[in-house]
Short mmCIF file of C-alpha atoms in Angstrom, two decimals:
data_model
loop_
_atom_site.label_atom_id
_atom_site.label_comp_id
_atom_site.label_asym_id
_atom_site.label_seq_id
_atom_site.Cartn_x
_atom_site.Cartn_y
_atom_site.Cartn_z
CA UNK A 748 0.00 0.00 0.00
CA UNK A 749 2.65 2.55 -1.04
CA UNK A 750 1.45 6.11 -1.38
CA UNK A 751 0.90 7.60 -4.81
CA UNK A 752 3.49 10.19 -5.88
CA UNK A 753 2.50 13.84 -6.16
CA UNK A 754 4.67 16.96 -6.38
CA UNK A 755 5.01 18.60 -3.00
CA UNK A 756 4.02 22.01 -4.33
CA UNK A 757 2.84 23.86 -7.39
CA UNK A 758 2.06 27.51 -7.92
CA UNK A 759 0.39 29.76 -10.42
CA UNK A 760 -0.94 33.24 -10.88
CA UNK A 761 -4.63 34.13 -10.95
CA UNK A 762 -6.17 33.25 -14.29
CA UNK A 763 -3.46 30.75 -15.19
CA UNK A 764 -3.81 26.98 -15.41
CA UNK A 765 -1.88 24.42 -13.38
CA UNK A 766 -1.66 20.65 -13.48
CA UNK A 767 -0.95 18.32 -10.57
CA UNK A 768 0.29 14.83 -11.38
CA UNK A 769 -0.34 11.64 -9.44
CA UNK A 770 1.83 8.64 -10.28
CA UNK A 771 1.10 5.13 -9.17
CA UNK A 772 1.47 1.65 -10.58
CA UNK A 773 -0.49 -0.82 -12.67
CA UNK A 774 -1.91 -2.12 -9.37
CA UNK A 775 -3.68 1.13 -8.58
CA UNK A 776 -3.87 4.17 -10.89
CA UNK A 777 -3.05 2.23 -14.04
CA UNK A 778 -5.27 -0.70 -13.26
CA UNK A 779 -8.56 1.01 -12.51
CA UNK A 780 -10.51 4.09 -13.57
CA UNK A 781 -11.21 4.85 -9.92
CA UNK A 782 -9.00 7.85 -9.35
CA UNK A 783 -10.40 10.69 -7.29
CA UNK A 784 -9.10 14.10 -6.22
CA UNK A 785 -9.71 15.99 -2.99
CA UNK A 786 -9.23 19.62 -2.00
CA UNK A 787 -8.40 20.48 1.60
CA UNK A 788 -8.21 23.94 3.07
CA UNK A 789 -6.34 24.38 6.37
CA UNK A 790 -8.26 23.04 9.33
CA UNK A 791 -11.06 21.71 7.15
CA UNK A 792 -12.17 18.28 6.03
CA UNK A 793 -11.25 17.24 2.48
CA UNK A 794 -13.75 17.87 -0.32
CA UNK A 795 -14.27 15.63 -3.34
CA UNK A 796 -13.42 17.46 -6.56
CA UNK A 797 -13.05 14.70 -9.18
CA UNK A 798 -14.01 11.01 -9.22
CA UNK A 799 -13.69 8.17 -11.73
CA UNK A 800 -10.66 9.97 -13.22
CA UNK A 801 -12.58 12.81 -14.84
CA UNK A 802 -16.08 13.19 -13.37
CA UNK A 803 -17.06 16.26 -11.37
CA UNK A 804 -19.55 16.04 -8.51
CA UNK A 805 -22.48 18.39 -8.63
CA UNK A 806 -21.46 21.84 -7.44
CA UNK A 807 -17.77 21.60 -8.34
CA UNK A 808 -16.59 24.24 -10.78
CA UNK A 809 -15.88 23.16 -14.35
CA UNK A 810 -12.49 24.83 -13.94
CA UNK A 811 -11.45 21.53 -12.36
CA UNK A 812 -10.77 18.61 -14.70
CA UNK A 813 -9.08 15.24 -14.46
CA UNK A 814 -7.41 12.81 -16.81
CA UNK A 815 -5.24 9.70 -16.81
CA UNK A 816 -2.55 8.20 -18.97
CA UNK A 817 -1.05 4.88 -18.00
CA UNK A 818 -0.04 4.93 -14.36
CA UNK A 819 -0.31 8.72 -14.02
CA UNK A 820 -3.43 10.73 -13.30
CA UNK A 821 -3.62 14.50 -13.50
CA UNK A 822 -5.75 17.28 -12.05
CA UNK A 823 -5.92 20.52 -14.02
CA UNK A 824 -7.26 23.74 -12.59
CA UNK A 825 -7.90 26.46 -15.13
CA UNK A 826 -8.56 30.13 -14.48
CA UNK A 827 -6.85 29.97 -11.08
CA UNK A 828 -8.59 31.86 -8.30
CA UNK A 829 -7.38 32.83 -4.86
CA UNK A 830 -9.78 30.38 -3.22
CA UNK A 831 -8.16 27.48 -5.08
CA UNK A 832 -5.14 27.80 -2.78
CA UNK A 833 -5.26 24.56 -0.78
CA UNK A 834 -3.79 21.09 -0.49
CA UNK A 835 -4.82 18.57 -3.13
CA UNK A 836 -4.75 14.80 -2.76
CA UNK A 837 -5.27 12.08 -5.33
CA UNK A 838 -6.57 8.66 -4.40
CA UNK A 839 -6.97 5.37 -6.20
CA UNK A 840 -8.70 2.06 -5.64
CA UNK A 841 -6.30 -0.85 -5.21
CA UNK A 842 -7.26 -4.44 -4.43
CA UNK A 843 -10.03 -3.91 -1.88
CA UNK A 844 -8.39 -0.88 -0.35
CA UNK A 845 -7.56 2.67 -1.25
CA UNK A 846 -4.33 4.63 -1.43
CA UNK A 847 -3.72 8.37 -1.29
CA UNK A 848 -1.02 10.54 -2.76
CA UNK A 849 1.25 12.49 -0.46
CA UNK A 850 -0.54 15.74 -1.27
CA UNK A 851 0.32 18.86 -3.24
CA UNK A 852 0.21 22.37 -1.84
CA UNK A 853 -1.14 24.80 -4.41
CA UNK A 854 -0.10 28.40 -3.97
CA UNK A 855 -1.88 31.12 -5.91
CA UNK A 856 0.68 33.89 -6.35
CA UNK B 432 -29.20 17.14 5.11
CA UNK B 433 -26.51 14.51 4.73
CA UNK B 434 -24.10 14.81 7.65
CA UNK B 435 -21.44 12.85 9.53
CA UNK B 436 -20.36 13.75 13.06
CA UNK B 437 -17.38 12.02 14.65
CA UNK B 438 -16.73 11.76 18.37
CA UNK B 439 -14.63 9.80 20.82
CA UNK B 440 -11.20 11.24 20.20
CA UNK B 441 -8.87 12.33 22.96
CA UNK B 442 -5.57 11.73 24.70
CA UNK B 443 -4.69 8.10 25.30
CA UNK B 444 -1.52 6.38 26.50
CA UNK B 445 0.45 4.04 24.24
CA UNK B 446 -1.00 0.55 24.37
CA UNK B 447 -4.44 1.85 25.25
CA UNK B 448 -7.77 1.52 23.46
CA UNK B 449 -10.27 4.00 22.13
CA UNK B 450 -13.53 3.76 20.20
CA UNK B 451 -14.46 6.40 17.69
CA UNK B 452 -18.06 6.99 16.66
CA UNK B 453 -19.47 8.54 13.52
CA UNK B 454 -23.16 9.43 13.69
CA UNK B 455 -24.84 9.74 10.31
CA UNK B 456 -27.93 11.70 9.34
CA UNK B 457 -29.72 12.05 6.04
CA UNK B 458 -28.82 8.55 4.82
CA UNK B 459 -28.55 4.96 6.08
CA UNK B 460 -25.09 3.79 7.10
CA UNK B 461 -25.86 0.10 6.54
CA UNK B 462 -26.86 0.71 2.91
CA UNK B 463 -23.63 2.49 2.06
CA UNK B 464 -19.90 1.88 1.89
CA UNK B 465 -18.23 3.72 4.76
CA UNK B 466 -14.58 4.44 5.50
CA UNK B 467 -12.22 5.88 8.07
CA UNK B 468 -9.36 8.07 6.88
CA UNK B 469 -6.75 9.67 9.13
CA UNK B 470 -4.35 12.57 8.92
CA UNK B 471 -1.35 12.90 11.21
CA UNK B 472 -0.50 16.47 12.24
CA UNK B 473 0.99 18.32 9.28
CA UNK B 474 0.89 15.18 7.13
CA UNK B 475 -1.19 13.81 4.29
CA UNK B 476 -4.28 11.65 4.21
CA UNK B 477 -4.05 7.94 4.99
CA UNK B 478 -6.81 5.46 4.26
CA UNK B 479 -7.54 3.31 7.33
CA UNK B 480 -10.51 1.02 6.74
CA UNK B 481 -13.70 0.37 4.80
CA UNK B 482 -16.92 -1.50 5.51
CA UNK B 483 -19.15 -2.42 2.61
CA UNK B 484 -22.91 -2.57 2.74
CA UNK B 485 -22.72 -6.37 2.74
CA UNK B 486 -20.54 -6.27 5.84
CA UNK B 487 -17.12 -7.03 4.36
CA UNK B 488 -14.30 -5.09 5.97
CA UNK B 489 -10.77 -4.19 4.88
CA UNK B 490 -7.88 -2.46 6.64
CA UNK B 491 -4.63 -0.71 5.88
CA UNK B 492 -1.60 -2.84 6.75
CA UNK B 493 -0.61 -0.27 9.38
CA UNK B 494 -3.72 -0.96 11.48
CA UNK B 495 -4.61 -4.54 10.57
CA UNK B 496 -5.12 -6.67 13.65
CA UNK B 497 -5.40 -3.63 15.93
CA UNK B 498 -8.37 -1.67 14.57
CA UNK B 499 -11.92 -2.90 13.90
CA UNK B 500 -14.54 -1.09 11.84
CA UNK B 501 -18.20 -1.80 12.61
CA UNK B 502 -21.62 -0.24 12.50
CA UNK B 503 -24.80 -0.16 14.58
CA UNK B 504 -27.78 -0.12 12.26
CA UNK B 505 -30.21 0.85 15.01
CA UNK B 506 -28.15 3.93 15.82
CA UNK B 507 -27.14 4.64 12.20
CA UNK B 508 -23.58 4.96 13.48
CA UNK B 509 -20.17 3.83 12.27
CA UNK B 510 -17.43 2.88 14.73
CA UNK B 511 -13.69 2.38 14.78
CA UNK B 512 -12.37 0.34 17.70
CA UNK B 513 -8.67 1.07 18.12
CA UNK B 514 -6.55 -1.20 20.31
CA UNK B 515 -2.83 -1.35 21.08
CA UNK B 516 -2.49 2.29 20.14
CA UNK B 517 0.91 3.66 19.17
CA UNK B 518 2.34 7.16 18.94
CA UNK B 519 2.16 6.92 15.16
CA UNK B 520 -1.62 6.52 15.37
CA UNK B 521 -1.85 10.15 16.48
CA UNK B 522 -4.03 11.85 13.88
CA UNK B 523 -7.33 13.46 13.05
CA UNK B 524 -9.68 10.64 12.14
CA UNK B 525 -12.36 11.31 9.54
CA UNK B 526 -15.28 9.08 8.67
CA UNK B 527 -16.63 9.26 5.15
CA UNK B 528 -19.40 7.87 2.98
CA UNK B 529 -18.29 6.35 -0.28
CA UNK B 530 -19.92 6.68 -3.67
CA UNK B 531 -20.53 3.83 -6.07
CA UNK B 532 -17.02 4.08 -7.48
CA UNK B 533 -15.41 4.25 -4.06
CA UNK B 534 -14.93 7.97 -4.01
CA UNK B 535 -15.21 9.65 -0.59
CA UNK B 536 -18.29 11.75 -1.14
CA UNK B 537 -19.25 12.98 2.32
CA UNK B 538 -16.78 13.66 5.11
CA UNK B 539 -17.21 14.34 8.79
CA UNK B 540 -15.39 17.16 10.56
CA UNK B 541 -12.86 14.80 12.12
CA UNK B 542 -11.89 13.87 15.67
CA UNK B 543 -8.36 14.15 17.06
CA UNK B 544 -6.68 11.16 18.64
CA UNK B 545 -3.43 11.80 20.49
CA UNK B 546 -1.40 8.83 21.67
CA UNK B 547 1.15 9.97 24.20
CA UNK B 548 2.38 9.22 27.70
#
């Protein structure tokens, strides 16, 4: 149950787009289309932003999008806004359990 | 309104036991997949356990044999029994309801467990 690999930090200016990668193996990210992404603001519970690789729950801005290629999933945030500054975590299904990435801190400059 | 409220956290000595509760409203716990996820101070999220609607349970290797996930249908409540606690179990523990694809759709506010002498 090794953690998925995410960059520790990314940054961007308001209005720009950023992409956060999430690398796993064929036993998790590459083996299933069950990748999800969570946003967490300081002191708050995580919030689901993307599920099944690229689906957005109701109420989540269409500025958030997800994709996957091989063993790497990606979260793209377009039109960056100040309120997007948060920690982002990917997660994948893997043989009856789940695994998270180490998290990426997004800074909006 | 769909809501999850955790309780039961606190300060406990190494080797001790604690039971966390997660009271659900707005949906039926027994009809859903439910999980516990934890977050050590300043660290990332770690999946702990899941219980499926059929009753099957699964655990992270780090807690297997020490933690037990269960539910009380009459109280619409999820539990996490934690035994043989270690310092590395110190974390905020969140309960969550899963969607069909296993995504964590609804989260509680979390309860802090501190294992220290």
